[in-house]
Amino acid sequence: MSDLLSFLKKSPTRFHAVAALSDALDKAGYTRLSECDDWQLAVGGKYYVTRNGSALLAFRIPRADFSGFMLSASHGDSPTFRIKENAEISGPDGYLRLNVERYGGMLCAPWMDRPLTVGGRVLVQNGDSIETRLVYVDRDLLMIPNVAIHMNRKANDGYTYDAKTDMVPVMGIGSEAGSFRSVIAQAAGCRAEDILGHDLFLCLREPGVIWGMQDEFVSAPRLDDLQCAYGCFEGFLAAQESESVPVYALLDNEEVGSLTKQGADGTFVSDLVDRICAAFGRSRVSALANSFLVSADNAHAVHPNHPEYTDATHRPMPNGGVVIKYGVRYATDGASQAVFTAVCRKAGVPVQHFSNRSDLAGGSTLGNIANAHTSVNTVDIGLAQLAMHSPFETAGAKDTDHLIRAMTCFYSSALTENNGTFTLK
């Protein structure tokens, strides 16, 4: 569990998550590829490629006559506040504030009265080049202050938060407060005037913790979806080779619809499949017919104070094992459910089931979106958590290991299908 918390600490934004995974792949002997180059792939090779600095694909080539692909996809972005280009708001009365907008569907209230900072990337002019530099201001820099109950007597009566008024962070006070751009430039190691663009977000400063009577819970920022991202990654690294190509995908922008080149509705995964098939003379159609995708994005646990929000017969619990998700917005069907259940049984991992209460609409995941470009048998899974889309979420301390074991078994397997009969070996 300490390894998960370490990964979360290294990953305050999706850009940092990709950098952390890249470092781990470098240490594990993987070769970094560039989408701009022609690839010379070899049997036994271990590779990875990034797009936009916020999405990553890693894969291995076990044999030239591989049967298909065993893929997982999770996402590195989380609901937060994005910092606008002209960020500084002067006033009222000497305050210096920061102009932000909501990114994704977050719970607003938990963002208030917590130490915050800024992270992401900046694009810097360096001679004839424009360089990308990661930024994380490692100090308590900002806070979104609540209004005292004496001034807002409705605060505990279903108050509706106005993003342009209530959720504006304060950075300083007085004429000596300085400028936001200079703070970012210092963190990036450049002059303020050399910053040509940025993707910056508010970040929670609190580290993750293990808690409970028997240390049964983990609470941390960005468990949705970095807990699944980490579990799938560790399973990918630990797996033995099979007849299929294992592919690990960390994609971006799931929280805002995936409509980017680095999101699930882009062609990143599809492009990789094309390049691997072309390199070894494999038919894309037949390879995908013998492929499987695990769309891994955390699931809702039964809430201890509001169990009525959970479907009567689908009630996942923290530490209860991997959750298979069902519904009209998920890609799971009977076949994919059966295959992944067989994988979990082989791995000795317990399985739970989730479906939204019939009168409550749930969120979407990567599965159906990715299938529009790379159509394969797909299951939507997750780990049971509380307070999804809060800046500080809670899940079961044992479930990360459950996912690692399941994905190690998954990535060590190959799938073939013959007219509705599936064979795992």
GROMACS .gro file of C-alpha atoms in nm:
model
  425
    1MET     CA    1   0.000   0.000   0.000
    2SER     CA    2   0.293   0.234   0.064
    3ASP     CA    3   0.388   0.193  -0.303
    4LEU     CA    4   0.043   0.319  -0.411
    5LEU     CA    5   0.073   0.620  -0.181
    6SER     CA    6   0.421   0.690  -0.318
    7PHE     CA    7   0.286   0.680  -0.675
    8LEU     CA    8   0.002   0.915  -0.583
    9LYS     CA    9   0.246   1.158  -0.423
   10LYS     CA   10   0.454   1.161  -0.742
   11SER     CA   11   0.141   1.220  -0.953
   12PRO     CA   12  -0.029   1.548  -0.856
   13THR     CA   13  -0.142   1.587  -1.219
   14ARG     CA   14  -0.185   1.359  -1.520
   15PHE     CA   15   0.142   1.495  -1.662
   16HIS     CA   16   0.329   1.391  -1.349
   17ALA     CA   17   0.160   1.049  -1.354
   18VAL     CA   18   0.290   0.987  -1.707
   19ALA     CA   19   0.637   1.101  -1.599
   20ALA     CA   20   0.630   0.865  -1.298
   21LEU     CA   21   0.524   0.568  -1.512
   22SER     CA   22   0.786   0.657  -1.774
   23ASP     CA   23   1.056   0.653  -1.507
   24ALA     CA   24   0.939   0.310  -1.387
   25LEU     CA   25   0.939   0.175  -1.744
   26ASP     CA   26   1.289   0.312  -1.805
   27LYS     CA   27   1.413   0.133  -1.493
   28ALA     CA   28   1.241  -0.188  -1.609
   29GLY     CA   29   1.431  -0.182  -1.940
   30TYR     CA   30   1.159  -0.053  -2.173
   31THR     CA   31   1.256   0.147  -2.482
   32ARG     CA   32   1.087   0.480  -2.533
   33LEU     CA   33   0.948   0.533  -2.882
   34SER     CA   34   0.837   0.850  -3.057
   35GLU     CA   35   0.522   0.867  -3.266
   36CYS     CA   36   0.715   1.084  -3.512
   37ASP     CA   37   0.960   0.805  -3.601
   38ASP     CA   38   0.939   0.479  -3.794
   39TRP     CA   39   0.937   0.194  -3.546
   40GLN     CA   40   1.167  -0.107  -3.567
   41LEU     CA   41   0.992  -0.352  -3.337
   42ALA     CA   42   1.156  -0.682  -3.243
   43VAL     CA   43   1.035  -1.003  -3.082
   44GLY     CA   44   1.122  -0.984  -2.714
   45GLY     CA   45   1.118  -0.605  -2.723
   46LYS     CA   46   0.965  -0.392  -2.447
   47TYR     CA   47   0.842  -0.047  -2.548
   48TYR     CA   48   0.639   0.255  -2.448
   49VAL     CA   49   0.520   0.575  -2.614
   50THR     CA   50   0.354   0.891  -2.483
   51ARG     CA   51   0.118   1.141  -2.641
   52ASN     CA   52   0.080   1.502  -2.527
   53GLY     CA   53   0.276   1.420  -2.213
   54SER     CA   54  -0.054   1.314  -2.055
   55ALA     CA   55  -0.122   0.969  -2.208
   56LEU     CA   56   0.099   0.661  -2.222
   57LEU     CA   57   0.098   0.319  -2.389
   58ALA     CA   58   0.336   0.039  -2.292
   59PHE     CA   59   0.364  -0.299  -2.462
   60ARG     CA   60   0.580  -0.605  -2.520
   61ILE     CA   61   0.625  -0.826  -2.827
   62PRO     CA   62   0.629  -1.190  -2.707
   63ARG     CA   63   0.628  -1.346  -3.057
   64ALA     CA   64   0.589  -1.251  -3.424
   65ASP     CA   65   0.278  -1.466  -3.472
   66PHE     CA   66   0.091  -1.324  -3.172
   67SER     CA   67  -0.276  -1.414  -3.154
   68GLY     CA   68  -0.414  -1.079  -3.038
   69PHE     CA   69  -0.390  -0.807  -2.775
   70MET     CA   70  -0.461  -0.812  -2.403
   71LEU     CA   71  -0.526  -0.447  -2.316
   72SER     CA   72  -0.615  -0.241  -2.013
   73ALA     CA   73  -0.713   0.126  -2.010
   74SER     CA   74  -0.739   0.363  -1.717
   75HIS     CA   75  -0.722   0.741  -1.699
   76GLY     CA   76  -0.482   0.983  -1.536
   77ASP     CA   77  -0.702   1.292  -1.502
   78SER     CA   78  -0.926   1.372  -1.207
   79PRO     CA   79  -1.187   1.640  -1.135
   80THR     CA   80  -1.016   1.962  -1.032
   81PHE     CA   81  -0.997   2.330  -1.117
   82ARG     CA   82  -0.814   2.444  -1.428
   83ILE     CA   83  -0.630   2.776  -1.413
   84LYS     CA   84  -0.725   3.022  -1.685
   85GLU     CA   85  -0.471   3.202  -1.904
   86ASN     CA   86  -0.519   3.549  -1.754
   87ALA     CA   87  -0.522   3.408  -1.407
   88GLU     CA   88  -0.480   3.693  -1.160
   89ILE     CA   89  -0.781   3.865  -1.008
   90SER     CA   90  -0.691   4.176  -0.809
   91GLY     CA   91  -0.930   4.258  -0.528
   92PRO     CA   92  -1.156   4.314  -0.364
   93ASP     CA   93  -0.987   4.510  -0.088
   94GLY     CA   94  -0.630   4.407  -0.157
   95TYR     CA   95  -0.679   4.031  -0.203
   96LEU     CA   96  -0.501   3.855  -0.489
   97ARG     CA   97  -0.712   3.568  -0.627
   98LEU     CA   98  -0.682   3.313  -0.907
   99ASN     CA   99  -0.927   3.275  -1.198
  100VAL     CA  100  -1.021   2.908  -1.236
  101GLU     CA  101  -1.284   2.690  -1.401
  102ARG     CA  102  -1.418   2.349  -1.307
  103TYR     CA  103  -1.260   2.051  -1.483
  104GLY     CA  104  -1.493   1.752  -1.463
  105GLY     CA  105  -1.781   1.696  -1.223
  106MET     CA  106  -1.636   1.744  -0.877
  107LEU     CA  107  -1.779   1.773  -0.531
  108CYS     CA  108  -1.716   2.143  -0.459
  109ALA     CA  109  -1.747   2.166  -0.080
  110PRO     CA  110  -1.446   1.943   0.009
  111TRP     CA  111  -1.216   2.175  -0.188
  112MET     CA  112  -1.273   2.456   0.060
  113ASP     CA  113  -1.051   2.542   0.359
  114ARG     CA  114  -0.773   2.306   0.249
  115PRO     CA  115  -0.412   2.394   0.159
  116LEU     CA  116  -0.378   2.392  -0.219
  117THR     CA  117  -0.108   2.447  -0.474
  118VAL     CA  118  -0.060   2.444  -0.851
  119GLY     CA  119   0.076   2.177  -1.084
  120GLY     CA  120   0.084   2.080  -1.449
  121ARG     CA  121   0.303   2.183  -1.738
  122VAL     CA  122   0.425   2.500  -1.905
  123LEU     CA  123   0.549   2.550  -2.260
  124VAL     CA  124   0.864   2.760  -2.259
  125GLN     CA  125   1.045   2.944  -2.540
  126ASN     CA  126   1.409   2.835  -2.549
  127GLY     CA  127   1.577   2.975  -2.859
  128ASP     CA  128   1.411   2.818  -3.161
  129SER     CA  129   1.250   2.547  -2.948
  130ILE     CA  130   0.936   2.534  -2.737
  131GLU     CA  131   1.005   2.309  -2.440
  132THR     CA  132   0.761   2.133  -2.211
  133ARG     CA  133   0.845   2.158  -1.842
  134LEU     CA  134   0.659   1.997  -1.555
  135VAL     CA  135   0.562   2.230  -1.273
  136TYR     CA  136   0.462   2.160  -0.915
  137VAL     CA  137   0.483   2.443  -0.664
  138ASP     CA  138   0.583   2.247  -0.356
  139ARG     CA  139   0.434   2.475  -0.091
  140ASP     CA  140   0.097   2.572   0.055
  141LEU     CA  141   0.013   2.844  -0.195
  142LEU     CA  142  -0.364   2.880  -0.215
  143MET     CA  143  -0.691   2.825  -0.032
  144ILE     CA  144  -1.060   2.855  -0.116
  145PRO     CA  145  -1.211   3.010   0.200
  146ASN     CA  146  -1.559   2.922   0.316
  147VAL     CA  147  -1.809   3.188   0.420
  148ALA     CA  148  -1.874   3.188   0.794
  149ILE     CA  149  -2.203   3.036   0.905
  150HIS     CA  150  -2.292   3.375   1.058
  151MET     CA  151  -2.295   3.527   0.708
  152ASN     CA  152  -2.446   3.233   0.520
  153ARG     CA  153  -2.710   3.071   0.738
  154LYS     CA  154  -2.808   2.841   0.449
  155ALA     CA  155  -2.464   2.677   0.427
  156ASN     CA  156  -2.596   2.358   0.588
  157ASP     CA  157  -2.928   2.360   0.405
  158GLY     CA  158  -2.839   2.234   0.058
  159TYR     CA  159  -2.638   2.536  -0.051
  160THR     CA  160  -2.557   2.558  -0.424
  161TYR     CA  161  -2.200   2.663  -0.501
  162ASP     CA  162  -2.140   2.921  -0.774
  163ALA     CA  163  -1.808   2.837  -0.944
  164LYS     CA  164  -1.735   3.197  -1.044
  165THR     CA  165  -1.798   3.331  -0.694
  166ASP     CA  166  -1.766   3.066  -0.423
  167MET     CA  167  -1.482   2.856  -0.567
  168VAL     CA  168  -1.219   3.123  -0.634
  169PRO     CA  169  -0.888   3.055  -0.452
  170VAL     CA  170  -0.701   3.326  -0.263
  171MET     CA  171  -0.327   3.350  -0.321
  172GLY     CA  172  -0.216   3.661  -0.134
  173ILE     CA  173  -0.297   3.997   0.013
  174GLY     CA  174  -0.146   4.342  -0.021
  175SER     CA  175   0.079   4.504  -0.279
  176GLU     CA  176   0.372   4.277  -0.187
  177ALA     CA  177   0.191   3.956  -0.281
  178GLY     CA  178   0.380   3.926  -0.611
  179SER     CA  179   0.249   3.772  -0.932
  180PHE     CA  180   0.121   3.425  -1.009
  181ARG     CA  181   0.316   3.408  -1.336
  182SER     CA  182   0.643   3.477  -1.156
  183VAL     CA  183   0.574   3.191  -0.913
  184ILE     CA  184   0.516   2.954  -1.204
  185ALA     CA  185   0.824   3.079  -1.388
  186GLN     CA  186   1.040   3.017  -1.083
  187ALA     CA  187   0.905   2.663  -1.054
  188ALA     CA  188   0.973   2.605  -1.426
  189GLY     CA  189   1.322   2.757  -1.413
  190CYS     CA  190   1.254   3.023  -1.673
  191ARG     CA  191   1.158   3.387  -1.715
  192ALA     CA  192   0.791   3.475  -1.693
  193GLU     CA  193   0.799   3.626  -2.042
  194ASP     CA  194   0.928   3.297  -2.188
  195ILE     CA  195   0.611   3.106  -2.092
  196LEU     CA  196   0.407   3.068  -2.411
  197GLY     CA  197   0.132   2.840  -2.281
  198HIS     CA  198   0.033   2.622  -1.989
  199ASP     CA  199  -0.196   2.347  -1.860
  200LEU     CA  200  -0.211   2.415  -1.488
  201PHE     CA  201  -0.449   2.285  -1.223
  202LEU     CA  202  -0.518   2.317  -0.853
  203CYS     CA  203  -0.369   2.032  -0.649
  204LEU     CA  204  -0.450   1.917  -0.299
  205ARG     CA  205  -0.153   1.925  -0.063
  206GLU     CA  206  -0.264   1.654   0.180
  207PRO     CA  207  -0.079   1.320   0.145
  208GLY     CA  208  -0.262   0.990   0.134
  209VAL     CA  209  -0.320   0.797   0.457
  210ILE     CA  210  -0.405   0.446   0.575
  211TRP     CA  211  -0.665   0.444   0.852
  212GLY     CA  212  -0.935   0.245   1.031
  213MET     CA  213  -0.956   0.004   1.324
  214GLN     CA  214  -0.749  -0.249   1.129
  215ASP     CA  215  -0.593  -0.013   0.873
  216GLU     CA  216  -0.861  -0.122   0.631
  217PHE     CA  217  -0.907   0.207   0.445
  218VAL     CA  218  -0.689   0.421   0.220
  219SER     CA  219  -0.776   0.786   0.164
  220ALA     CA  220  -0.590   1.006  -0.081
  221PRO     CA  221  -0.625   1.251  -0.366
  222ARG     CA  222  -0.695   1.111  -0.714
  223LEU     CA  223  -0.781   0.749  -0.623
  224ASP     CA  224  -1.022   0.782  -0.916
  225ASP     CA  225  -0.854   0.672  -1.131
  226LEU     CA  226  -0.489   0.643  -1.029
  227GLN     CA  227  -0.563   0.347  -0.801
  228CYS     CA  228  -0.673   0.146  -1.105
  229ALA     CA  229  -0.393   0.293  -1.315
  230TYR     CA  230  -0.138   0.177  -1.060
  231GLY     CA  231  -0.291  -0.169  -1.012
  232CYS     CA  232  -0.307  -0.237  -1.386
  233PHE     CA  233   0.049  -0.112  -1.433
  234GLU     CA  234   0.192  -0.336  -1.162
  235GLY     CA  235   0.004  -0.632  -1.311
  236PHE     CA  236   0.140  -0.547  -1.655
  237LEU     CA  237   0.499  -0.541  -1.529
  238ALA     CA  238   0.465  -0.863  -1.328
  239ALA     CA  239   0.293  -1.075  -1.594
  240GLN     CA  240   0.453  -1.368  -1.774
  241GLU     CA  241   0.447  -1.375  -2.153
  242SER     CA  242   0.164  -1.538  -2.344
  243GLU     CA  243   0.065  -1.568  -2.710
  244SER     CA  244  -0.088  -1.219  -2.698
  245VAL     CA  245   0.068  -0.872  -2.694
  246PRO     CA  246   0.011  -0.709  -2.353
  247VAL     CA  247  -0.077  -0.339  -2.378
  248TYR     CA  248  -0.108  -0.097  -2.088
  249ALA     CA  249  -0.289   0.231  -2.157
  250LEU     CA  250  -0.313   0.542  -1.942
  251LEU     CA  251  -0.538   0.789  -2.122
  252ASP     CA  252  -0.637   1.149  -2.055
  253ASN     CA  253  -0.949   1.366  -2.041
  254GLU     CA  254  -1.194   1.095  -1.932
  255GLU     CA  255  -1.351   1.339  -1.688
  256VAL     CA  256  -1.447   1.579  -1.970
  257GLY     CA  257  -1.556   1.334  -2.241
  258SER     CA  258  -1.227   1.203  -2.386
  259LEU     CA  259  -1.265   1.420  -2.700
  260THR     CA  260  -0.894   1.484  -2.748
  261LYS     CA  261  -0.607   1.319  -2.933
  262GLN     CA  262  -0.484   1.182  -2.599
  263GLY     CA  263  -0.828   1.072  -2.476
  264ALA     CA  264  -1.017   0.746  -2.525
  265ASP     CA  265  -1.205   0.903  -2.817
  266GLY     CA  266  -0.876   0.970  -2.991
  267THR     CA  267  -0.682   0.721  -3.203
  268PHE     CA  268  -0.387   0.655  -2.969
  269VAL     CA  269  -0.468   0.290  -2.895
  270SER     CA  270  -0.592   0.224  -3.249
  271ASP     CA  271  -0.274   0.373  -3.397
  272LEU     CA  272  -0.063   0.146  -3.176
  273VAL     CA  273  -0.255  -0.163  -3.285
  274ASP     CA  274  -0.206  -0.064  -3.651
  275ARG     CA  275   0.168  -0.016  -3.612
  276ILE     CA  276   0.224  -0.344  -3.428
  277CYS     CA  277   0.016  -0.542  -3.678
  278ALA     CA  278   0.198  -0.379  -3.971
  279ALA     CA  279   0.539  -0.453  -3.820
  280PHE     CA  280   0.469  -0.829  -3.806
  281GLY     CA  281   0.236  -0.875  -4.100
  282ARG     CA  282  -0.063  -0.954  -3.884
  283SER     CA  283  -0.422  -0.890  -3.986
  284ARG     CA  284  -0.571  -0.616  -3.768
  285VAL     CA  285  -0.918  -0.769  -3.795
  286SER     CA  286  -0.821  -1.120  -3.689
  287ALA     CA  287  -0.588  -0.992  -3.415
  288LEU     CA  288  -0.863  -0.776  -3.264
  289ALA     CA  289  -1.108  -1.066  -3.283
  290ASN     CA  290  -0.878  -1.250  -3.040
  291SER     CA  291  -0.829  -0.949  -2.811
  292PHE     CA  292  -0.975  -0.823  -2.486
  293LEU     CA  293  -0.990  -0.483  -2.313
  294VAL     CA  294  -1.019  -0.422  -1.940
  295SER     CA  295  -1.157  -0.071  -1.890
  296ALA     CA  296  -1.049   0.002  -1.532
  297ASP     CA  297  -1.215   0.297  -1.357
  298ASN     CA  298  -1.318   0.297  -0.994
  299ALA     CA  299  -1.670   0.201  -0.881
  300HIS     CA  300  -1.908   0.323  -0.611
  301ALA     CA  301  -1.910   0.142  -0.278
  302VAL     CA  302  -2.220   0.123  -0.062
  303HIS     CA  303  -2.223   0.446   0.139
  304PRO     CA  304  -2.239   0.383   0.515
  305ASN     CA  305  -2.469   0.681   0.576
  306HIS     CA  306  -2.674   0.657   0.257
  307PRO     CA  307  -2.710   0.290   0.156
  308GLU     CA  308  -3.037   0.382  -0.017
  309TYR     CA  309  -2.842   0.527  -0.312
  310THR     CA  310  -2.712   0.180  -0.401
  311ASP     CA  311  -2.900  -0.072  -0.614
  312ALA     CA  312  -3.071  -0.336  -0.402
  313THR     CA  313  -2.877  -0.632  -0.544
  314HIS     CA  314  -2.548  -0.469  -0.649
  315ARG     CA  315  -2.370  -0.347  -0.336
  316PRO     CA  316  -1.988  -0.344  -0.359
  317MET     CA  317  -1.786  -0.297  -0.042
  318PRO     CA  318  -1.429  -0.173   0.008
  319ASN     CA  319  -1.188  -0.467   0.029
  320GLY     CA  320  -1.447  -0.694  -0.130
  321GLY     CA  321  -1.249  -0.746  -0.448
  322VAL     CA  322  -1.260  -0.626  -0.808
  323VAL     CA  323  -1.596  -0.480  -0.915
  324ILE     CA  324  -1.748  -0.569  -1.255
  325LYS     CA  325  -1.974  -0.285  -1.369
  326TYR     CA  326  -2.299  -0.327  -1.565
  327GLY     CA  327  -2.534  -0.080  -1.732
  328VAL     CA  328  -2.629   0.089  -2.055
  329ARG     CA  329  -2.329   0.324  -2.031
  330TYR     CA  330  -2.080   0.042  -1.969
  331ALA     CA  331  -1.924  -0.197  -2.220
  332THR     CA  332  -1.967  -0.511  -2.008
  333ASP     CA  333  -2.180  -0.787  -2.159
  334GLY     CA  334  -2.230  -1.151  -2.067
  335ALA     CA  335  -1.928  -1.268  -2.265
  336SER     CA  336  -1.682  -1.014  -2.125
  337GLN     CA  337  -1.821  -1.070  -1.776
  338ALA     CA  338  -1.759  -1.443  -1.811
  339VAL     CA  339  -1.404  -1.405  -1.941
  340PHE     CA  340  -1.294  -1.162  -1.671
  341THR     CA  341  -1.464  -1.362  -1.397
  342ALA     CA  342  -1.267  -1.666  -1.517
  343VAL     CA  343  -0.947  -1.461  -1.497
  344CYS     CA  344  -1.025  -1.351  -1.140
  345ARG     CA  345  -1.108  -1.707  -1.035
  346LYS     CA  346  -0.778  -1.826  -1.175
  347ALA     CA  347  -0.599  -1.550  -0.984
  348GLY     CA  348  -0.789  -1.624  -0.662
  349VAL     CA  349  -0.937  -1.273  -0.655
  350PRO     CA  350  -1.292  -1.208  -0.526
  351VAL     CA  351  -1.538  -1.042  -0.765
  352GLN     CA  352  -1.818  -0.798  -0.686
  353HIS     CA  353  -2.086  -0.651  -0.912
  354PHE     CA  354  -2.213  -0.296  -0.956
  355SER     CA  355  -2.512  -0.154  -1.136
  356ASN     CA  356  -2.660   0.192  -1.088
  357ARG     CA  357  -2.991   0.222  -0.910
  358SER     CA  358  -3.244   0.227  -1.194
  359ASP     CA  359  -3.352   0.586  -1.130
  360LEU     CA  360  -2.999   0.726  -1.091
  361ALA     CA  361  -2.781   0.788  -1.395
  362GLY     CA  362  -2.417   0.688  -1.356
  363GLY     CA  363  -2.100   0.815  -1.516
  364SER     CA  364  -1.934   0.691  -1.832
  365THR     CA  365  -1.598   0.515  -1.864
  366LEU     CA  366  -1.330   0.451  -2.122
  367GLY     CA  367  -1.469   0.121  -2.249
  368ASN     CA  368  -1.746   0.219  -2.490
  369ILE     CA  369  -1.557   0.525  -2.611
  370ALA     CA  370  -1.239   0.332  -2.690
  371ASN     CA  371  -1.442   0.061  -2.863
  372ALA     CA  372  -1.552   0.310  -3.126
  373HIS     CA  373  -1.193   0.301  -3.258
  374THR     CA  374  -1.065  -0.042  -3.149
  375SER     CA  375  -1.358  -0.284  -3.127
  376VAL     CA  376  -1.280  -0.574  -2.895
  377ASN     CA  377  -1.453  -0.767  -2.619
  378THR     CA  378  -1.453  -0.523  -2.326
  379VAL     CA  379  -1.533  -0.537  -1.956
  380ASP     CA  380  -1.573  -0.232  -1.730
  381ILE     CA  381  -1.427  -0.286  -1.385
  382GLY     CA  382  -1.317  -0.079  -1.087
  383LEU     CA  383  -1.239  -0.083  -0.718
  384ALA     CA  384  -1.508   0.013  -0.467
  385GLN     CA  385  -1.462   0.362  -0.326
  386LEU     CA  386  -1.643   0.631  -0.128
  387ALA     CA  387  -1.664   1.004  -0.203
  388MET     CA  388  -1.590   0.968  -0.574
  389HIS     CA  389  -1.488   1.304  -0.728
  390SER     CA  390  -1.400   1.452  -0.392
  391PRO     CA  391  -1.044   1.590  -0.378
  392PHE     CA  392  -0.979   1.332  -0.101
  393GLU     CA  393  -1.136   0.993  -0.175
  394THR     CA  394  -1.156   0.667   0.022
  395ALA     CA  395  -1.120   0.303  -0.084
  396GLY     CA  396  -1.028  -0.036   0.060
  397ALA     CA  397  -0.663  -0.085   0.151
  398LYS     CA  398  -0.667  -0.447   0.029
  399ASP     CA  399  -0.823  -0.389  -0.311
  400THR     CA  400  -0.515  -0.253  -0.487
  401ASP     CA  401  -0.351  -0.593  -0.432
  402HIS     CA  402  -0.668  -0.764  -0.557
  403LEU     CA  403  -0.641  -0.569  -0.883
  404ILE     CA  404  -0.267  -0.633  -0.921
  405ARG     CA  405  -0.320  -1.007  -0.887
  406ALA     CA  406  -0.613  -1.007  -1.131
  407MET     CA  407  -0.426  -0.802  -1.390
  408THR     CA  408  -0.109  -1.011  -1.355
  409CYS     CA  409  -0.318  -1.315  -1.443
  410PHE     CA  410  -0.498  -1.125  -1.720
  411TYR     CA  411  -0.177  -1.008  -1.885
  412SER     CA  412  -0.027  -1.357  -1.855
  413SER     CA  413  -0.317  -1.497  -2.060
  414ALA     CA  414  -0.417  -1.514  -2.425
  415LEU     CA  415  -0.774  -1.521  -2.554
  416THR     CA  416  -0.915  -1.693  -2.860
  417GLU     CA  417  -1.278  -1.698  -2.972
  418ASN     CA  418  -1.454  -1.941  -3.203
  419ASN     CA  419  -1.820  -1.861  -3.267
  420GLY     CA  420  -1.896  -1.766  -2.910
  421THR     CA  421  -1.663  -2.014  -2.742
  422PHE     CA  422  -1.377  -1.843  -2.558
  423THR     CA  423  -1.050  -2.008  -2.466
  424LEU     CA  424  -0.810  -1.860  -2.209
  425LYS     CA  425  -0.460  -1.998  -2.196
   0.00000   0.00000   0.00000
